[in-house]
Structures are given as structure tokens and as C-alpha cells.
XYZ file of C-alpha atoms in Angstrom:
229
model
C 7.165 14.028 -19.827
C 7.164 12.479 -16.464
C 9.628 9.874 -15.878
C 6.821 6.947 -15.905
C 6.070 8.003 -19.755
C 9.644 8.487 -20.855
C 10.078 4.510 -19.525
C 6.812 3.408 -21.789
C 7.749 5.427 -24.224
C 11.556 3.748 -24.339
C 9.947 -0.108 -23.831
C 7.332 0.251 -26.485
C 10.105 1.587 -28.882
C 12.329 -0.824 -27.570
C 9.955 -4.105 -28.455
C 8.703 -2.481 -31.817
C 12.704 -2.672 -33.293
C 12.990 -6.125 -31.636
C 9.757 -7.096 -33.951
C 10.676 -4.790 -37.223
C 14.102 -6.207 -37.188
C 13.005 -10.080 -36.851
C 11.050 -9.431 -39.385
C 13.935 -8.064 -41.618
C 15.883 -11.027 -40.588
C 13.160 -13.141 -42.109
C 13.104 -11.545 -45.126
C 16.764 -11.039 -46.162
C 17.422 -14.979 -45.424
C 14.579 -16.073 -48.007
C 11.707 -16.814 -46.266
C 8.258 -16.659 -46.893
C 4.535 -16.743 -44.959
C 3.184 -19.804 -47.241
C 7.047 -21.576 -46.594
C 6.854 -21.431 -42.760
C 2.854 -20.753 -41.651
C 2.773 -24.724 -40.690
C 5.725 -24.591 -38.389
C 4.844 -21.389 -36.573
C 1.499 -22.802 -36.086
C 2.763 -25.528 -34.951
C 5.412 -23.925 -32.870
C 2.651 -21.395 -31.885
C 0.030 -24.607 -30.361
C 3.771 -25.629 -28.392
C 4.730 -22.855 -26.844
C 0.963 -22.007 -26.330
C 1.070 -24.625 -23.704
C 4.845 -24.649 -22.671
C 5.422 -21.403 -22.291
C 1.698 -20.001 -21.324
C 2.509 -18.552 -18.250
C 5.843 -16.686 -19.787
C 3.461 -14.952 -22.887
C 0.901 -14.034 -19.804
C 3.590 -12.187 -17.938
C 3.868 -10.732 -21.501
C 1.053 -9.865 -22.317
C 0.043 -8.207 -18.699
C 4.374 -6.462 -19.198
C 2.111 -4.176 -22.677
C -0.819 -3.836 -21.071
C 1.186 -2.308 -18.242
C 3.125 -0.291 -20.370
C -0.532 1.226 -23.129
C -3.202 1.526 -19.650
C -0.589 2.801 -17.383
C -1.562 1.265 -13.795
C 1.622 1.915 -12.467
C 4.237 3.878 -13.217
C 8.127 3.248 -12.805
C 8.195 5.405 -9.657
C 4.771 4.940 -8.147
C 4.502 3.489 -4.534
C 2.273 -0.041 -4.722
C 0.819 -2.823 -3.068
C 0.414 -6.135 -4.485
C -0.697 -8.644 -2.069
C 1.857 -8.276 1.275
C 4.655 -6.439 -1.186
C 4.902 -2.707 -0.865
C 7.367 -0.842 -2.522
C 8.553 1.591 -5.443
C 8.390 0.605 -8.899
C 11.785 0.314 -10.071
C 10.930 -1.262 -13.259
C 8.647 -3.007 -15.693
C 10.278 -5.154 -17.990
C 8.181 -8.119 -20.489
C 8.100 -10.117 -18.564
C 8.424 -9.162 -14.685
C 8.392 -5.836 -12.799
C 10.618 -4.683 -10.191
C 9.891 -3.389 -6.613
C 12.485 -1.775 -4.174
C 10.850 -2.365 -0.794
C 11.465 -0.339 2.212
C 14.294 -2.965 3.584
C 15.481 -2.088 -0.211
C 15.473 -5.195 -0.900
C 14.205 -5.516 -4.924
C 11.351 -7.855 -5.572
C 10.801 -9.422 -9.291
C 6.772 -9.556 -9.258
C 5.558 -11.427 -12.312
C 3.451 -8.748 -14.694
C 0.187 -11.047 -14.753
C -0.006 -10.450 -11.185
C -0.587 -6.672 -11.524
C -3.475 -7.391 -13.922
C -5.468 -10.234 -12.340
C -4.852 -9.400 -8.543
C -6.026 -6.452 -7.024
C -3.948 -3.383 -6.687
C -3.130 -0.322 -4.208
C -1.161 1.930 -6.111
C -0.500 4.862 -3.608
C 0.489 8.003 -5.979
C -0.907 6.255 -8.649
C -3.053 10.457 -9.188
C -3.119 12.245 -5.835
C -0.655 11.703 -3.153
C -2.850 12.490 -0.546
C -3.583 9.836 1.988
C -5.417 9.165 5.340
C -3.736 8.815 8.448
C -5.809 7.109 11.729
C -4.575 7.512 15.355
C -6.959 5.791 17.445
C -6.501 7.256 21.482
C -8.186 5.400 24.466
C -8.472 7.579 28.435
C -10.226 6.132 31.035
C -13.657 6.618 32.160
C -15.219 9.268 33.653
C -13.030 11.876 31.544
C -14.406 15.032 30.540
C -14.644 14.153 26.272
C -15.231 17.979 26.154
C -11.425 18.676 27.653
C -10.128 15.349 25.489
C -11.622 16.372 21.998
C -9.629 20.233 22.759
C -6.050 18.371 23.716
C -6.779 15.761 20.434
C -7.363 19.347 18.200
C -5.071 21.276 19.885
C -2.020 18.049 18.926
C -3.143 18.244 15.411
C -2.836 22.075 14.877
C 0.539 22.004 16.342
C 1.769 19.389 13.480
C 2.999 21.109 10.504
C 2.668 18.103 8.057
C -1.027 17.770 8.763
C -2.759 19.291 5.960
C -6.108 22.109 6.405
C -8.226 19.855 3.629
C -9.114 17.979 3.942
C -9.978 19.213 7.410
C -9.032 17.281 10.351
C -11.104 15.008 12.151
C -11.452 14.301 16.259
C -14.382 11.423 16.609
C -15.192 9.917 19.300
C -16.576 6.602 18.249
C -17.610 4.157 21.272
C -17.468 3.032 24.745
C -14.853 0.162 24.859
C -14.940 -2.270 27.287
C -12.331 -0.401 29.901
C -12.000 3.062 28.243
C -13.819 5.596 25.883
C -12.704 5.757 22.361
C -11.766 8.136 20.214
C -10.556 8.488 17.080
C -8.316 10.933 14.399
C -8.129 11.256 11.122
C -5.880 13.445 9.533
C -3.822 14.245 5.317
C -0.770 14.194 4.434
C 0.448 15.185 1.167
C 2.876 12.936 0.844
C 3.651 8.866 1.614
C 6.864 10.073 3.407
C 4.703 12.011 5.875
C 3.203 8.895 7.771
C 5.513 7.779 9.646
C 6.444 11.350 10.717
C 3.155 12.167 11.572
C 2.245 9.533 13.689
C 5.371 9.367 16.096
C 4.520 13.698 16.458
C 0.355 12.903 16.774
C 1.461 9.823 19.262
C 4.261 11.928 21.734
C 2.160 14.774 21.368
C -0.697 13.167 22.424
C 0.812 11.287 25.007
C 2.781 14.072 26.685
C -0.962 16.462 26.616
C -2.427 13.383 28.044
C 0.303 13.215 31.054
C 0.087 16.604 31.952
C -3.907 16.770 32.314
C -3.599 13.815 34.198
C -5.550 12.115 31.926
C -5.046 7.829 32.257
C -4.967 5.774 29.298
C -6.509 2.563 30.692
C -5.191 -1.017 30.424
C -7.626 -3.546 29.484
C -9.580 -4.679 32.444
C -11.400 -7.797 34.139
C -13.124 -8.787 36.933
C -12.155 -12.034 38.608
C -15.099 -13.754 41.073
C -13.721 -16.236 43.489
C -15.747 -18.686 45.016
C -14.580 -20.063 48.161
C -14.300 -23.859 47.842
C -12.229 -24.796 50.753
C -14.545 -23.726 53.115
C -17.233 -25.980 51.576
C -14.445 -28.621 51.670
C -13.844 -28.105 55.746
C -17.848 -28.169 56.309
C -17.389 -31.739 54.557
């Protein structure tokens, strides 16, 4: 079994044992359902209003363990939080972000909000790198330079195939986009860094300009008009 499966099984068994133990203790104390049913009903109504968020998170925690949209060890994004799932508890899930901070996220958030699980069924992800060059540059040459840069990086997968796309005409530059795929999330930063380095060095070697934004400013002669008056 995977680590996530073991964790889910252990948590479900723990909840079941707690329930069985509670019922056994109540039975040993001599209580019967007919005697306490009204008390249980009253307590349920009171708790339902006062602790509805806690109950919602507890039910959501059980749903997470059964449906398993996230597992211990998965990398997830919820809202603006991205990190690795370290624990799934009854009320909340613990996520360790890239700064090694542990964030406690209520389980209800994973059920009601939009969730991105980067490693649920496949760890392959796409890396997109935009590149701009000056007008007048040979499109064919730029495509070859970018393709060679992609081929020189070992972490880039050959399937799906990398793509170099001429996407359009910007205000100050010809715009290209590189689409590559990597096997692990940890490769994304490495591949992005190496692509930027290789592309920059290749463009410099071929004397291809990376343009700055350009603006045309028209100045009208106001002083001359004032002097004429």
C-alpha cells in the first residue's frame, strides 16, 4: 500500500474504534436508547447550531479519507496556498508550503472550494517560457535557437513533444512561446532556470536583440507660439 492509503486506512480504523468504544462504555453504564434518545436529540440540535462549522469539517474529513481527492504526500493548491500534504485529521488538513511553514486548512475548504492536486494521477506538468525578440529578426533562426536550447536540457520530456510557437506581434517585439513537459514538480524550477540561461546566451551569441518597451513621444513647440504672440 502507498503511504497515502496506509494513512487513510489508519485514520478510518481509529474513528471506528472510538465509536465502538463510546457505544460499549454507554452500554456498560446501563443506558438504553429509549432513555436517552430525547437527550441525544436535544443535544444534536444544540450542537448542530453551535458547532455546525466543526461538524462540517469533520464530515468533510471523512469524505476526504474515502474519496481521496488528496493524499498524504500530494502537492496541492487551495486558494493561494500551495504545498505538500503532511497530515489529514478529523477537522483540518496540514500543508507544508515551500517556506517550510505548516498551514492548517479546514477540511471543508477542500470539498467546497476549487482544488488543484498536482500529483493525483500524473506528475507530468507543462512549463511555459515566453520569449520576445526585436522586429527584423529572422523567425526561422529564432525557432532553431529555441529548439536547440530545449534539446540541450535533459529534464525535458520528449513525449509529450516540446513546442516552439510564434504567437504574435507585440508592441515592441516578436513574441514566441516554448511549451515543454517535465516529469516531476521539482524539475519545473530547474528547467525554467536552464531554459532562460541557454536562451539568453544563444541570443547574445547570435546578436539578437531582446527589446525594451518602446514609446513614441511627440513634442509640440509651445514656446514658439507664445513668442509670436
